[in-house]
Amino acid sequence: MAAASTATAPAADTPRFGALLRNRVLGKLLLLAVVAAVLVPIVHAKWASGSWPHALTVDLTGPLGKTSDWIIDNRDSHPLFLYFFGHISNAVVVSVRGVYLVLLAAGWAGVTAAAGLIAWRVAGLKLAASAVAAILVCGWFGMWVPTMQTLALMVVAVLASVVLGMLLGLAAGLSDRTYRALRPVLDTMQVFPAYAYLLPVVLVFGIGVPAAVLATVVYAAPPMARLTALGLRGADGGVMEAVASLGATARQRLLTARLPLARKQLLLGLNQTIMMALSMAVIASVIGAGGLGDRVYQALASVDVGAALAAGIPIVLLAVILDRTTAAAGERLGAAEPDGRRLHGGYGWVVAGILTVVAALVARLADRIDWPETWTVNIADPVNNAVDWMTDHLYSGVPYIGGTADWAGHFTTWVLDPLRDGLQWLPWWSVLLIVAALAWLIGTWRTALTAVLAMAAIGVLGVWKPSLDTLSQVLAAVAVTLVVGFAVGIAAARSGRLERLLRPVLDVFQTMPQFVYLIPVVALFGVGRAPAVAAAVVYALPAVIRITTQGLRQVDAAALESARSMGATSGQQLRQVQLPLARPALLLAVNQGVVLVLAVVIIGGLVGGGALGYEVVFGLAQGDLATGLVGGAAIVCLGLMLDRVTQPTERRAKKGA
Amino acid sequence: MGLAAAGTLVVATGCGAADMTKQSSPYANAQGAKTVTLSVQSWVGAQANIAVAEYLLKHELGYRVDTVQVDEVPAWDALSQGRVDAIMEDWGHPDQEQRYVKDKKTIVNGGDLGVTGHIGWFVPTYFAKQHPDVTDWKNLNKYASQLRTAESGGKGQLLDGSPSYVTNDKALVNNLKLKYQVVFSGSEAAQITQIKQFAKAKKPFLTYWYQPQWLFKKVPMTEVKLPAYKDGCDADPKKVACAYPKTPLQKYLNADFSKNGGKAAAFLKNFKWTTEDQNEVSLLIADKKLSPDEAAKKWIDEHESTWRSWLPK
């Protein structure tokens, strides 16, 4: 099937079907139908089962189990571990420890001063004030030590990601062949759900910080690599020619022209890397990363949403501050250096350094180096009371509209069940056909081929049924996300006030560790697939809203103006001008919605979502490499398939990262 | 990246072997304090053990304590590598014991915790009072329709817990020919939240649960009798058709730590309390929402005679 769609793709452009081909869509569908008409009877005669035929699966339980045993038995003796992984692991431990000790030695005063001064140097006074406030809140919530542990881990992970990303980006930026080879790899790495990295690294490095840092690096390096390559490739041709004509060597050209010209992209890459690393810092708590993520995770064990929030808020604050600071630094680049108020260049940094040291010393002399225990506030109780009230009053028995548990029950019975049963009832080859058709209509024959191969790989791995179960949850969640996201996005695009109001809310939802949602969604929707869908919607919604709003805002003002002058009502403007013109942005929103929803699938396994998410969680919890890895691989394949099926051709140019 | 960093390190330290199975956490022993790293499992009973141990280690013996939440099986691996120093409550992992305690000798048994664990199937007591015969597995099929939920489809729902827990429930349902669907809640937090919601609405439910557990004080539950446990009846995971055993919970220590861990190791080996003690602390943490530290302090203030004997001389 997959091979056939490749072979027939070029034919779509030849005028064999005459008039029909003027319509490319119909042409593609017709071709696919012809292929299907030939192949399906053959396939059906050979493997007539509805679900993926057993004859076409590979059982990896044996070999994966053996691999896992071999690693455990040889970890303390084999040269591969002693001379390679051992040093990597050691380097991570030493660096994280180094940073952690520096942070502890600086004390809370030193760290706060440093945060404020750095923010002031790169982003101005306003952000400096927010940075100081944010750091103080972390201490105030009684999270000082965990915050420092997370910071230490983040510093090392981000530095490593940036170095690795820049190296990859340099290679890709300077050589076309590397660029072509690297692009699909980076693409794939970005559709990977973060959880899927955890199991293999844990197996090799064991539970703890080294595994956490490495998993984070794998997750966070791709945007840096991609943006570095983009920046280098986008260097202005005229400038490059001028530099070359001056007789600069290749290295000089790179260092004096290309890299400086790419500064904006490099900073954007840094920004993206930091955000991804932070989101991973929490997930990595599952494998013993410690710090704030671990506090969130431990609070959940005692069903204590308040305590989870107390650890979650510092993460949100760190994320928002780091995001704004690096973004502001990016915007300032190239803009003229503002005079007077800011000290110039190196001199300013020296002053900042001295002030930090002074602050640290003062605190040390005052014997206040650790965060004073009396300066903490307990936010857990009010939050827990609020959650209790919500679940007491909304869970069931609300007059007329029914409680949230009833909704969840209806959603499961009327939407999730039919969707799952329907998908699982479909003969396997028809699923492949549908995937091929969708991917080809929206993308190219290449994307269609990838999608079909990814779907087939799921069958070969022997997890066809749970994968379709997961797929049904993803589809339901995406549908809800899009309906709500488009509605709110349209509203925000029309009202600047609403947009400003939404911004902090969206920030919080995007950066709040997903674990924090788990208890509230179960309290509201019970255990099962419905709360899993709810968690996914909460996570994916901000991105969809943002992209929709931006897309609508960017619609050409002239087009809108002319529509208005022709007397179109505001509804007509929206339907006939704005929405069609914003189509690429809306398609991107769909694509991002799908990818983000899938990222929460594993979290769904923690609240009774079952299917692939549960298998991955089970694999991690039981150290069962076979179950966990196969489940993870299937999620990756689903991700690839869904990404390709919903991939608008404009995405590459637009997404950048 | 690792490569670059490792490269510099290799240059810095010479090209010797680096055994990562002997590397401790980067957060350990900071600022010259002696640190003990304890692994916390996801249930509250385990948190209670750790809270009390942590408090005494800190205030009576002068250690800094780091805790890491890890699932049971990975915790064994972490223990063998010295990433954590001790597991305070183990529910029986024969494979891991064979590998690490008997073969590799990187972990040693730290003695009984003093608490006996038991897994079983439970229904809420309000339901068992209305229908006394529900407490025998033979009558469970009669109640399947009452225990149905949206998630269990046409069958009754048997609510199961975290994927890290020991469970034979799928096999049991199958082998005892019960019209039930095992629904895995995926985490203990989710399971407790769901049980509380059921209890609030006085709805019937059937769940996998275990003793000792603080939740029994909030939601009284009655055990459903399964075919009696006999030695070896759970040997083949596919053919299990009997109840779960009663397990005296064990402590395990990293072998090096056990030998060189000084007072901390001696203290952890002496640590032994009762089910009631543990439940008292668990209830303070999980229900009264005291922080583990406060809960431990409260118990410690009231039970000095118990913990005095744990302190090494």
Tab-separated table of C-alpha atoms in Angstrom, chain A residues 473 522 527-532 603-610 614, chain B residues 151 183-187 190:
chain	number	residue	atom	x	y	z
A	473	GLN	CA	-8.848	9.832	22.667
A	522	VAL	CA	-9.993	13.186	38.453
A	527	VAL	CA	-11.116	7.928	36.748
A	528	GLY	CA	-11.034	6.987	33.083
A	529	ARG	CA	-10.508	8.378	29.624
A	530	ALA	CA	-12.616	11.498	30.136
A	531	PRO	CA	-10.196	13.147	32.627
A	532	ALA	CA	-7.324	12.242	30.317
A	603	ILE	CA	-0.054	11.759	31.470
A	604	GLY	CA	-3.528	10.457	30.662
A	605	GLY	CA	-2.248	7.018	31.575
A	606	LEU	CA	-1.835	8.298	35.136
A	607	VAL	CA	-5.559	9.083	35.494
A	608	GLY	CA	-7.022	5.993	33.907
A	609	GLY	CA	-6.661	6.839	30.224
A	610	GLY	CA	-5.279	3.346	29.639
A	614	TYR	CA	-0.589	3.331	30.547
B	151	GLU	CA	-15.438	3.342	31.723
B	183	VAL	CA	-9.939	-0.266	35.121
B	184	PHE	CA	-6.418	0.936	35.873
B	185	SER	CA	-6.533	4.351	37.465
B	186	GLY	CA	-2.849	4.818	36.667
B	187	SER	CA	-1.789	6.360	39.971
B	190	ALA	CA	-6.251	9.172	41.035
